[in-house]
XYZ file of C-alpha atoms in Angstrom:
635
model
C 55.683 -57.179 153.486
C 55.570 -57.797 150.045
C 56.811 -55.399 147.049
C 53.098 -53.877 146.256
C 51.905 -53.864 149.640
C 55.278 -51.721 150.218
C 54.819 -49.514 147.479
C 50.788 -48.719 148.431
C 52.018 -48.704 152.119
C 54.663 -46.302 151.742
C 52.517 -43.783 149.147
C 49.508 -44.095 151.406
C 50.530 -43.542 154.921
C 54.006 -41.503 154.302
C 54.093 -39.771 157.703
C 50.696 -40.645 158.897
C 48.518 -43.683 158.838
C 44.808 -42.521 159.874
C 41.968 -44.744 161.110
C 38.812 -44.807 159.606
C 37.315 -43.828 162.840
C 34.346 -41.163 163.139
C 30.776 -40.471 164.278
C 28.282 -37.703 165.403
C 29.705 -35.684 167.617
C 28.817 -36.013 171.466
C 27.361 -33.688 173.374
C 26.804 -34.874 176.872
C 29.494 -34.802 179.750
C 31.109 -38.189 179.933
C 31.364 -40.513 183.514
C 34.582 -39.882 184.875
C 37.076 -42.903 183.703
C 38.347 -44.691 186.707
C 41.369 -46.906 185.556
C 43.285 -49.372 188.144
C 47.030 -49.417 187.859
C 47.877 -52.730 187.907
C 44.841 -53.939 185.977
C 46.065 -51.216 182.946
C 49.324 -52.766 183.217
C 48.036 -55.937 182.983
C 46.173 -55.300 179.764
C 48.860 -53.365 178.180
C 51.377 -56.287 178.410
C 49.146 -58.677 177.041
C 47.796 -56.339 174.030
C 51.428 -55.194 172.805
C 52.927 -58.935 173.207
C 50.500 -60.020 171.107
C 50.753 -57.015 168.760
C 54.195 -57.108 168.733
C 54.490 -60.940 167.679
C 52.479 -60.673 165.123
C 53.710 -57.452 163.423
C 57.287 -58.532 164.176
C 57.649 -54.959 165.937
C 61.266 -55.374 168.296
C 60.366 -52.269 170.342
C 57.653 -50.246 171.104
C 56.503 -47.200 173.766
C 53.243 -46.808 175.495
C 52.391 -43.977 177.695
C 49.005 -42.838 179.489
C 48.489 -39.758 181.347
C 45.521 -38.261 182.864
C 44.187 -35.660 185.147
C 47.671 -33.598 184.475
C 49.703 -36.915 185.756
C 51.679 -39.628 183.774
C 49.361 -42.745 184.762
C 51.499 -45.517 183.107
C 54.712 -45.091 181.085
C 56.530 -48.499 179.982
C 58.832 -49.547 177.474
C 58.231 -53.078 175.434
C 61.160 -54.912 173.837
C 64.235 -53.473 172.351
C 65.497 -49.869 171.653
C 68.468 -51.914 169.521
C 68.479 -55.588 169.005
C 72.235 -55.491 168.279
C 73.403 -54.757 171.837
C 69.624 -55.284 173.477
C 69.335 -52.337 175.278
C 65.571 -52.263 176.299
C 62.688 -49.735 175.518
C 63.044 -46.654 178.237
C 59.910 -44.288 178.459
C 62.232 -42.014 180.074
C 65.348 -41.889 177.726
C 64.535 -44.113 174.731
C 63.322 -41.171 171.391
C 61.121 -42.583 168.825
C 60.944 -40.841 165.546
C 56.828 -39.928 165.588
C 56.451 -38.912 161.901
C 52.974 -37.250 161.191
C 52.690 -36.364 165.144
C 55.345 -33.765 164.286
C 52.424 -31.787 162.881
C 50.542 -30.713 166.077
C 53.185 -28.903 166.992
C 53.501 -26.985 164.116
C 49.599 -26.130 164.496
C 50.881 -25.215 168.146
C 53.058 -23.130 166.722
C 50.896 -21.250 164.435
C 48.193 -20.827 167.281
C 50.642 -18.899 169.387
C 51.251 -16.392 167.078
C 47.827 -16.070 166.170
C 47.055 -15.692 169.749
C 50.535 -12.766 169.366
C 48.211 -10.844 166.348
C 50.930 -12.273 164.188
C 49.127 -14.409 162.091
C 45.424 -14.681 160.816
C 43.822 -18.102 159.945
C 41.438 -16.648 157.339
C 44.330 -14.265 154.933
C 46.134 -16.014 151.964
C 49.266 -17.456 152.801
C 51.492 -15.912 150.297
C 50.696 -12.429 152.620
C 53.330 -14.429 154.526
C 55.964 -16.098 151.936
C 58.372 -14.891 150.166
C 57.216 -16.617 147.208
C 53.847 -17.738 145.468
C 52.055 -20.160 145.341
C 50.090 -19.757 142.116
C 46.336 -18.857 141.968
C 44.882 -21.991 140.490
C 41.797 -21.413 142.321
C 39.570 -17.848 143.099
C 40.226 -18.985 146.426
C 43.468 -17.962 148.178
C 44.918 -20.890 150.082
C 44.596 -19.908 154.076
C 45.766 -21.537 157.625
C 42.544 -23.022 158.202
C 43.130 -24.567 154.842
C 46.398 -26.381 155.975
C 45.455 -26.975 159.124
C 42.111 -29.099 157.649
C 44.094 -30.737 155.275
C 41.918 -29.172 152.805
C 44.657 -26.313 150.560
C 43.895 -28.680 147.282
C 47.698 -29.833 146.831
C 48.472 -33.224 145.074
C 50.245 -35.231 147.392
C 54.232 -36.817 146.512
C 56.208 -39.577 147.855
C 59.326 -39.472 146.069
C 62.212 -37.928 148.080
C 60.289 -37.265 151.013
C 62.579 -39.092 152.860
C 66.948 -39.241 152.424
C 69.152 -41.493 154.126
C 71.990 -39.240 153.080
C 72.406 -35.617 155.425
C 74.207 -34.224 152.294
C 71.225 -34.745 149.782
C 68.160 -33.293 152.419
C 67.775 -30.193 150.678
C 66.608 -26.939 153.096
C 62.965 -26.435 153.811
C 63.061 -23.137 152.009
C 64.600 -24.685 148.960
C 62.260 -27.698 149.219
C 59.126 -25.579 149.523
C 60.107 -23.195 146.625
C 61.531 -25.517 144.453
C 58.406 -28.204 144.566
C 55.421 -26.092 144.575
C 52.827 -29.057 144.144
C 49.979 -28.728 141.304
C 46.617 -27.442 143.035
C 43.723 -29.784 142.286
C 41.227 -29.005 144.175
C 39.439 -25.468 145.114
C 40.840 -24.910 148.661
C 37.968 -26.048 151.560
C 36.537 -28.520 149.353
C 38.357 -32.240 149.480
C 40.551 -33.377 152.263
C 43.510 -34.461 150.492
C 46.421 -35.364 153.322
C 48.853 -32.896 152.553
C 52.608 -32.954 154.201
C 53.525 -30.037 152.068
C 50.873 -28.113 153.387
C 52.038 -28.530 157.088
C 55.800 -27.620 155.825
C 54.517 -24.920 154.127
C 52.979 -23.762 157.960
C 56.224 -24.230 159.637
C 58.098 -22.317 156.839
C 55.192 -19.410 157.921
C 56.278 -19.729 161.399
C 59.759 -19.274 160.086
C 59.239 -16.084 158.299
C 56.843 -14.321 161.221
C 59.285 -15.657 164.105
C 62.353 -15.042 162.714
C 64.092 -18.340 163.631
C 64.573 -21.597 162.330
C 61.630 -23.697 162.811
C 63.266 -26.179 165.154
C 64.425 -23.195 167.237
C 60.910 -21.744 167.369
C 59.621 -24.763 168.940
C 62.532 -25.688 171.292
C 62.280 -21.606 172.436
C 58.289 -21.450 173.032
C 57.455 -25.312 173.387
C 60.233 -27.608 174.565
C 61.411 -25.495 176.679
C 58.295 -23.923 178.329
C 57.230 -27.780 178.709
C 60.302 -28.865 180.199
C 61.214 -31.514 177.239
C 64.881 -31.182 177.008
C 64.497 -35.092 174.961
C 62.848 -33.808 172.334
C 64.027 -32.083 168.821
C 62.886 -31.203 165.581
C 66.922 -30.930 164.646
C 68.374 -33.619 161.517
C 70.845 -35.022 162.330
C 70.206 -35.330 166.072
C 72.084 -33.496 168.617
C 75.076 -35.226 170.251
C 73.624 -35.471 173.204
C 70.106 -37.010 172.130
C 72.114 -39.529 168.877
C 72.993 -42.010 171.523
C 69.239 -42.621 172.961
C 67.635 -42.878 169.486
C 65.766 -46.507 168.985
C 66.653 -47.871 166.156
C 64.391 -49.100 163.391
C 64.047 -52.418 162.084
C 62.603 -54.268 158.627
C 61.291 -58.004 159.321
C 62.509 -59.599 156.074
C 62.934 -63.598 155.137
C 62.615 -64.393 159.250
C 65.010 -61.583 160.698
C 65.198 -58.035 161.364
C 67.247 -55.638 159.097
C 68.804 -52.145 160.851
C 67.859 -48.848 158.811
C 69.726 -45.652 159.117
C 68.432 -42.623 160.444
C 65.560 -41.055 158.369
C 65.979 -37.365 157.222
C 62.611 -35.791 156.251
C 62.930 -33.295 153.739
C 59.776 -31.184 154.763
C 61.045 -31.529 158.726
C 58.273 -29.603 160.322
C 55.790 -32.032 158.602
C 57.880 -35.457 160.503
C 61.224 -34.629 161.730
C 60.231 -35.101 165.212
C 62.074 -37.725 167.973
C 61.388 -37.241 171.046
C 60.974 -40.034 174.141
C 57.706 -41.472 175.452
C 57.530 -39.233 178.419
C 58.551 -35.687 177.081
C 55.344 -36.811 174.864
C 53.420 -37.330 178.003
C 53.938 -33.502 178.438
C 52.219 -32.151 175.106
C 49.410 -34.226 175.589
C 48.886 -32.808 179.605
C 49.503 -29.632 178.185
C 46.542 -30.028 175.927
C 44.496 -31.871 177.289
C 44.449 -29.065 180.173
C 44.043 -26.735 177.595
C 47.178 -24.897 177.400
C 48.778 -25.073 180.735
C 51.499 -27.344 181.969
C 52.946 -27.118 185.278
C 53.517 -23.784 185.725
C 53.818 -23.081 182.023
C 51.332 -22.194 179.577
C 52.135 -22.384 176.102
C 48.838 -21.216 174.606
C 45.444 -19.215 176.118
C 43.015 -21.171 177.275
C 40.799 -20.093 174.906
C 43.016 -20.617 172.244
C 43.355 -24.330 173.098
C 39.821 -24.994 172.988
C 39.217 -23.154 169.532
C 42.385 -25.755 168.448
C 40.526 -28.480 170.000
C 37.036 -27.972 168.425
C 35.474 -28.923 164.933
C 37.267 -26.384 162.332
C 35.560 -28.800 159.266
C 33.791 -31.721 158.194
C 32.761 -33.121 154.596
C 29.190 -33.380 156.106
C 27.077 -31.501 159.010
C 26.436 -35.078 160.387
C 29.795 -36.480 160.732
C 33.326 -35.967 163.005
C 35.708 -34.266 160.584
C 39.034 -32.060 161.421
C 40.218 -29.894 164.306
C 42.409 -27.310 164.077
C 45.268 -30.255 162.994
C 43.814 -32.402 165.045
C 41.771 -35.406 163.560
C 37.927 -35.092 165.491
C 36.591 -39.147 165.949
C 34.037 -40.473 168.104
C 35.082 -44.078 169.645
C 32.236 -46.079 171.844
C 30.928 -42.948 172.891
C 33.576 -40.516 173.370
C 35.054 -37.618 171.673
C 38.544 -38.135 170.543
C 41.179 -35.720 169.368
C 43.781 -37.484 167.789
C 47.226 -37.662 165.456
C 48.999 -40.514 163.434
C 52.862 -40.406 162.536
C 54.738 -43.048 160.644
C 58.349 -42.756 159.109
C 59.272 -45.780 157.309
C 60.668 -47.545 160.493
C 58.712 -45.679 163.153
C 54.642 -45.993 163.537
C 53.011 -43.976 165.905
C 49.580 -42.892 167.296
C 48.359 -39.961 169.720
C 44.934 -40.280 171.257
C 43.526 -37.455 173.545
C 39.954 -37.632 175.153
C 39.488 -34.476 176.536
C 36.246 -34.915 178.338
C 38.041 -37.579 180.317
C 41.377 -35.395 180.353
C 43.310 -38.611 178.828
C 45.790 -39.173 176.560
C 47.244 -42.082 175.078
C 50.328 -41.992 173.210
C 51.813 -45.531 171.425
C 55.078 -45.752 169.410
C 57.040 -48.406 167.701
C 60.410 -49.096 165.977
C 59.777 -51.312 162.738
C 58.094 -51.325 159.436
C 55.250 -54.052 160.413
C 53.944 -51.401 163.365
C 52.268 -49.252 161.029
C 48.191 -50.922 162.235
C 49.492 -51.187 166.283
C 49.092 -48.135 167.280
C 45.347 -47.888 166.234
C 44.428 -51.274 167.018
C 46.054 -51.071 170.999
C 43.755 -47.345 170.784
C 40.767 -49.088 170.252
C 41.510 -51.941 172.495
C 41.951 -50.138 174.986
C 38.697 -47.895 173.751
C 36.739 -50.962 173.671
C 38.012 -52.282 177.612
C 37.581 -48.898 179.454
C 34.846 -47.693 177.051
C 32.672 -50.304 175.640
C 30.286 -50.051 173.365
C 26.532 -50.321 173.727
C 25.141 -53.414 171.493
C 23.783 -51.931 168.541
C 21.628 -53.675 165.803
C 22.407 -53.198 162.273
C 20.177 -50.596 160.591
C 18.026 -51.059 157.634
C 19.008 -48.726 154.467
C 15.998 -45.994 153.768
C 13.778 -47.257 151.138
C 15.348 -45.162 148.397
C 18.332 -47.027 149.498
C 18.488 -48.662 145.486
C 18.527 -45.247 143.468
C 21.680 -44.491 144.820
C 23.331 -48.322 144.185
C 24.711 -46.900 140.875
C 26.594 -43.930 142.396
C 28.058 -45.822 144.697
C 29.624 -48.958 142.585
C 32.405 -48.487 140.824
C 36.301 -47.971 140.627
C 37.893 -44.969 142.651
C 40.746 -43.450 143.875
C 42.738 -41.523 146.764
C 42.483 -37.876 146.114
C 45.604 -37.776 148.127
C 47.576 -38.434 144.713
C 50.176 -37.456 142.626
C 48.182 -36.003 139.665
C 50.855 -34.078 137.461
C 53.714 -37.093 137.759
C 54.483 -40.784 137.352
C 53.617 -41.147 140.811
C 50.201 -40.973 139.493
C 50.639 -44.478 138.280
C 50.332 -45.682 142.159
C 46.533 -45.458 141.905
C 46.718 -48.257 139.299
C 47.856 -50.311 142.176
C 45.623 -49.794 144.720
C 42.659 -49.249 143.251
C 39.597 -49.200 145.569
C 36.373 -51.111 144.861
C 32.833 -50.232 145.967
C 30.199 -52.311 145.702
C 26.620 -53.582 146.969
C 26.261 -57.194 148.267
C 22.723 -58.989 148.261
C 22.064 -57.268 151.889
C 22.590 -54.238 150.246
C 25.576 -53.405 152.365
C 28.101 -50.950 150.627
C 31.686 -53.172 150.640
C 34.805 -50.959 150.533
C 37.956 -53.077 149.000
C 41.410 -52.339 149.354
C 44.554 -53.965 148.885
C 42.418 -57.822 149.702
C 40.646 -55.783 152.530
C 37.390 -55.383 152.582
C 34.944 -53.140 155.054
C 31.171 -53.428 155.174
C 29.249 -50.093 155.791
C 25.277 -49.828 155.365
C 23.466 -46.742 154.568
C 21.439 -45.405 157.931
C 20.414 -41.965 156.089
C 20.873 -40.856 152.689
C 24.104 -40.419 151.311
C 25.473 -40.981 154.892
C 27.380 -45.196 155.534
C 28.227 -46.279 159.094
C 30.048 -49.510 159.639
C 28.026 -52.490 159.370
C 30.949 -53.831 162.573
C 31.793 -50.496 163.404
C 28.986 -47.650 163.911
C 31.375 -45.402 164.575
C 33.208 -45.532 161.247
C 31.363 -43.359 158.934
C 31.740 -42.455 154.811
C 29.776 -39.799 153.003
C 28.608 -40.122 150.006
C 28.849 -36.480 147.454
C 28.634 -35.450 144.481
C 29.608 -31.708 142.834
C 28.186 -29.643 140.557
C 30.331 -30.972 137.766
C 29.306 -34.501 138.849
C 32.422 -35.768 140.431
C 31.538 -38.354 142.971
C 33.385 -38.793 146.457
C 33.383 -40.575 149.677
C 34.260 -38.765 152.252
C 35.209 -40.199 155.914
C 35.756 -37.383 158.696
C 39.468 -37.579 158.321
C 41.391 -35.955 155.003
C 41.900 -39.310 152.993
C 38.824 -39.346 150.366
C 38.040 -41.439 147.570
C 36.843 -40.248 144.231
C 35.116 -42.134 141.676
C 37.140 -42.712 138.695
C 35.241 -41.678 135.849
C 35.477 -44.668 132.680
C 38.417 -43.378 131.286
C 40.272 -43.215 134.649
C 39.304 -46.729 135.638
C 42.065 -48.554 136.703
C 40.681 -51.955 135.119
C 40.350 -50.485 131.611
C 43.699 -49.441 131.987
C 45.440 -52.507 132.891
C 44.040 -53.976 130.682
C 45.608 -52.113 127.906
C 49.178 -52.144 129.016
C 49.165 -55.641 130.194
C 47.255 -56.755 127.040
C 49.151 -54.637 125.329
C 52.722 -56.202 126.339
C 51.104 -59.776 125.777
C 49.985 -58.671 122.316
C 53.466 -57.002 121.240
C 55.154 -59.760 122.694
C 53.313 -62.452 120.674
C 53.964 -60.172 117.611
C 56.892 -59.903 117.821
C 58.165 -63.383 118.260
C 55.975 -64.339 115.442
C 57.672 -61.770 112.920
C 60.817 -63.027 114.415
C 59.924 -66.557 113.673
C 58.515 -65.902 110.383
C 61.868 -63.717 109.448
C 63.864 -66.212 110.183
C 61.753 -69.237 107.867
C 61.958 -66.523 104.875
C 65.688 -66.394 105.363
C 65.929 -69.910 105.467
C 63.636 -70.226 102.038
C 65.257 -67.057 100.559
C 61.670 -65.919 100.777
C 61.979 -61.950 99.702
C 59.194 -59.847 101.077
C 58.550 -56.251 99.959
C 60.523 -53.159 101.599
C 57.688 -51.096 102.344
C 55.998 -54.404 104.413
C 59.797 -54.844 106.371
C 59.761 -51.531 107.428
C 56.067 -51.459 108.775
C 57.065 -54.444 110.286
C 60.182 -53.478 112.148
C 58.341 -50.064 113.218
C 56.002 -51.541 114.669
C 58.518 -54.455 116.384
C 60.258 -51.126 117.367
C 57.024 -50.001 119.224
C 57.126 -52.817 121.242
C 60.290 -53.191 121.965
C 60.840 -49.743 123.571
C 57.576 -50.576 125.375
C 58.587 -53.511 126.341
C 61.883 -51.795 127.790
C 60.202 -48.826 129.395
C 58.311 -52.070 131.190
C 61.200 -54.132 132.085
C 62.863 -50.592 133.840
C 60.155 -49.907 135.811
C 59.817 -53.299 137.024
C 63.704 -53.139 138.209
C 62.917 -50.174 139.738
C 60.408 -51.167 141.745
C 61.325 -54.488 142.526
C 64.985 -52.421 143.855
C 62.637 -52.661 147.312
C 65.670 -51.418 150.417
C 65.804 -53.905 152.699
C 65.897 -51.835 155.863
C 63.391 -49.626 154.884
C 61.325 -51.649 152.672
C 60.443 -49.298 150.171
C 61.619 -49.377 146.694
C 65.030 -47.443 146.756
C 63.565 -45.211 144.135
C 61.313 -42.891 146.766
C 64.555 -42.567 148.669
C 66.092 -40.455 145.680
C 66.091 -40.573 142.069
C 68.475 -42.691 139.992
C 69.917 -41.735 137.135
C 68.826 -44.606 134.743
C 65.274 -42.931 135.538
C 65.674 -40.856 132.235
C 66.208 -43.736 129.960
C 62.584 -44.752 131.374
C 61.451 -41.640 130.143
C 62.421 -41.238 127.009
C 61.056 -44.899 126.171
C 57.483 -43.318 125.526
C 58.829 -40.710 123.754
C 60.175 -42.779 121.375
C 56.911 -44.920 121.521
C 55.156 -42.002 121.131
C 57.158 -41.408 117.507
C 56.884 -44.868 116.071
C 53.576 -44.658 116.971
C 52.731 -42.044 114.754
C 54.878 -43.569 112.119
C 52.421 -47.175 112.493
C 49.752 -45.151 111.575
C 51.244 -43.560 108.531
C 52.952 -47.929 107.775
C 48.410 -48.388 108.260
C 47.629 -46.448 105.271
C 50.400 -47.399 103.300
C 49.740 -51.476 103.949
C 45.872 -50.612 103.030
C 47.048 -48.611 99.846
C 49.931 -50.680 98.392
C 48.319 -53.753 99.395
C 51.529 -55.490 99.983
C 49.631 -57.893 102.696
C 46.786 -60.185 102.793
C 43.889 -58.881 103.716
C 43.868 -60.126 107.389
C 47.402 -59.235 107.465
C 46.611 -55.734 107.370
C 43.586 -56.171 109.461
C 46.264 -57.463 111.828
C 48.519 -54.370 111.744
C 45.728 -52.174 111.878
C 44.563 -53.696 114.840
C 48.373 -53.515 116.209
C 48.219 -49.779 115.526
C 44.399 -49.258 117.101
C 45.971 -51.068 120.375
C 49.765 -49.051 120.264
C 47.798 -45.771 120.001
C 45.556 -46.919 122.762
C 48.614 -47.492 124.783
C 50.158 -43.927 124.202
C 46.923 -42.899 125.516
C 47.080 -44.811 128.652
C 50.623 -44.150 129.133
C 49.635 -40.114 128.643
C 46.854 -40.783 131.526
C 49.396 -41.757 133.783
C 52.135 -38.738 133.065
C 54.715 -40.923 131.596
C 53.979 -39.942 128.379
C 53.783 -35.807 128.446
């Protein structure tokens, strides 16, 4: 995986990597799924050998249950490489990530079923601290559990690989109150503070820990004695944990255990067939064995449609994701760590589940793409022509094109400099099919009603397109990662193009001052004081910019081998200061260029196109202060 890849990867799809998947909802009862036992086995060996392979993923789970049985459990590959002890369903815990999260909505449904909680009140009735009122509207459950509270999203420290430095989830949550964005109910903007923020809730109306509320009313009702929400893992569990693996230069590197800071959000590990549990117990809406761990008519208010970003389109359950796959209504949850990728896929109508876990960095697409292999064998899809956009089709060209961004973002730090990197790029091709770029890869969607895309390959894939009252323009798929259009001043093009033009220009400046010092030395040339000190301000400028580059680029390019992410998201360094304070000082000699501007033009101690020069120099410095200000290094 290489460095920006990592970096876009690990921003992204930090405890969950979502498909793209979504359609109209369906209505009608679905045939009854017959599935042969052999014949599934068959197909699962040959789809995770080749996924496997070709991801360089050592280990990997893959369970399927239905009708309230476990239907086919296996294990692929290796738990650990260094003593190859072999993937167990039974005994073997993969770390899940974002899957954690359902049963913190499980959570929260119990004690709303208990009179405990309500969805609809503001959740500070239930903190013991606030989170401010950005927004008219208070911040609710339904909120968090739609991914739609309006938080800016952070990577940085959401993961330690030292116990001593995970900080407690009350001191986490209180400590880094995220900036609210948007008005709550309006964008879904992935939010893993959000969910922590939930099992902090069920903290403070339980009165336990958050990991004992679950192992008291879920584990332990469900019979899934593998399974904990507890960092570091219990003695008896630390011995079956897989470990996970980077694929760097041809081999596999060993990371550590991952604490996550916001646990409830992706602290679970638990094995492939304590996982087989949840899903029976939700899939038969509540009710395990002889245990039920929510009504039955709580289950199927979690399992239905809580919101979408459009009346025609799949959107979220109650923490679920909602998508419709050749046909069929799925319920559904992503998870990755850094190591561990993971999907859970439940079809209700079917009363199916399929869960799929692996152990390295390169396993973050298997999970989906075994889902819809599997989607695609059992439930294929009806041939489909390609629909024609509505005439009007080429008014709406122009709102579509352009530059945009994740609105799950860091908006108020430098992590907001991430967008810059993966920029995503919408355009219209001479079939007037909308093309969706990111990161090299590029989707094809055509318009079938206005405002409303459906994959040109995949109908079931939708994007909406919307636009406010203040005219900010989105697309919108069902699940909570949307795009926004980046206005002029926010595109990411423009912006390059001043700080990398703006490093080329400096550089070539200052060489050429350096070069021309050192002639007039050598000729005893004298120049005039006032003209050496504009000179060396503005050499100044560029060298601290040139610095404040050079940092950065160490930092990122510090990429941990076993985790391949740049060391920096896994805690802060010191040296990250000096980076800081290099705009600053910018910022200073910047203002004194402009002041060394009117001077040159009033002394006229240059040629003419000299100080044309400088002036342009100071034009293109002040231009960077401003780009460096967009992106919060420059405050």
């Amino acid at each position: 995986m290489n460095h920006r890849t990592t970096i876009i990867v690990f921003t992204l799809f930090l405890l969950l990597t979502a498909s793209f998947w979504g359609a109209a909802p369906v209505a009608a009862q679905q045939d009854a799924l017959t599935m042969n036992p052999s014949e599934l086995e068959a197909f699962m060996d040959g789809m995770m050998a080749a996924q496997m392979t070709t991801n360089h993923v050592p280990g990997a789970v893959v369970v399927v249950v239905q009708d309230g049985e476990v239907f086919f459990a296996k294990g692929y590959g290796y738990a650990d490489l260094e003593s190859l002890t072999p993937v167990d369903p039974q005994t073997t815990l993969f770390r899940p990530g974002s899957v954690s999260k359902l049963f913190v909505w499980t959570a929260v449904m119990q004690l709303v079923e208990q009179g405990k909680l309500s969805l609809d009140a503001d959740v500070n009735e239930y903190l013991d601290f606030t989170i401010p009122a950005s927004f008219a509207q208070p911040i609710t459950l339904k909120n968090l559990m739609a991914h739609t509270p309006g938080f800016e999203d952070s990577g940085e420290g959401l993961f330690k690989t030292n116990p001593d430095e995970v900080a407690t989830l009350e001191e986490m949550l209180k400590n880094h109150i995220p900036a609210r964005v948007f008005p709550p109910g309006e964008v879904g903007a992935y939010s893993n503070y959000g969910t922590a923020l939930a099992g902090y809730i069920v903290e403070r109306v339980s009165g336990m820990p958050f990991y004992a509320y679950v192992e008291q009313n879920i584990f332990a009702p469900l019979g899934m004695t593998q399974a904990t929400f507890r960092q570091p893992l219990p003695p008896e569990l630390a011995g079956e944990m897989a470990s996970g693996y980077n694929y760097v230069n041809g081999g596999y590197v060993q990371g550590g255990f991952e604490y996550v800071v916001a646990y409830p959000a992706g602290s679970l590990s638990a094995t492939g067939l304590e996982m087989a549990k949840f899903m029976t117990a939700h899939l038969q809406n509540g009710r395990y064995a002889n245990a039920q761990i929510l009504n039955e008519d709580t289950a199927q208010l979690m399992h239905s449609q809580l919101y979408a970003p459009d009346p025609r389109m799949d959107g979220m359950a109650y923490g679920f994701f909602e998508n419709t796959i050749n046909g069929q209504r799925v319920i559904s949850h992503n998870g990755d760590t850094l190591l561990f990728h993971t999907g859970l896929y439940l079809i209700p109508e079917q009363n199916l589940g399929l869960y799929i876990s692996t152990n390295a960095t390169g396993g973050a697409s298997v999970p989906d793409a075994v889902a819809m292999a599997f989607a695609d064998h059992y439930f294929p899809a009806a041939e489909t022509a390609v629909p024609t956009p509505p005439s009007d089709f080429a008014t709406r060209i122009p709102q579509y094109t352009g530059s945009y961004y994740y609105a799950r973002s860091n908006f108020s730090g430098y992590e907001k400099f991430l967008s810059l990197l993966a920029p995503v790029a919408v355009s219209v091709d001479e079939n007037n099919h909308v093309l969706v770029t990111l990161e090299g890869e590029t989707r094809q969607y055509v318009e079938v009603e206005p405002g409303l895309l459906q994959g040109v390959d995949d109908p079931d894939r939708e994007i909406v397109l919307k636009e406010d009252g203040d005219g900010r323009i989105t697309l919108s798929p069902p699940i909570p990662f949307v795009f926004i259009k980046a206005r002029w001043y926010e595109n990411p093009n423009l912006h390059l193009l001043i700080l990398l033009g703006g490093a080329a220009i400096f550089l070539f400046t200052m060489l050429s001052w350096f070069r021309a010092f050192v002639a007039g030395m050598v000729k005893k040339e004298k120049q005039p004081m006032l003209a050496r000190l504009a000179r060396f301000t503005a050499s100044l400028f560029g060298l601290a910019y040139w610095l404040f580059l050079l940092i950065w680029l160490a930092l990122l390019s510090d990429v941990n081998p076993a985790f391949g992410v740049p060391n920096l998201f896994l805690g802060t360094p010191d040296w990250l200061q000096s980076a800081a304070a290099l705009p600053v000082l910018a910022g200073i000699l910047g203002v004194a260029m402009v002041g060394w501007t009117a001077v040159a033009w009033r002394k006229r101690f240059w040629s003419v196109g000299t100080r044309l020069f400088y002036s342009f120099l100071t034009v293109w410095g002040l231009a960077l202060l401003w780009s460096l200000h967009t992106w919060n290094f420059l405050l």
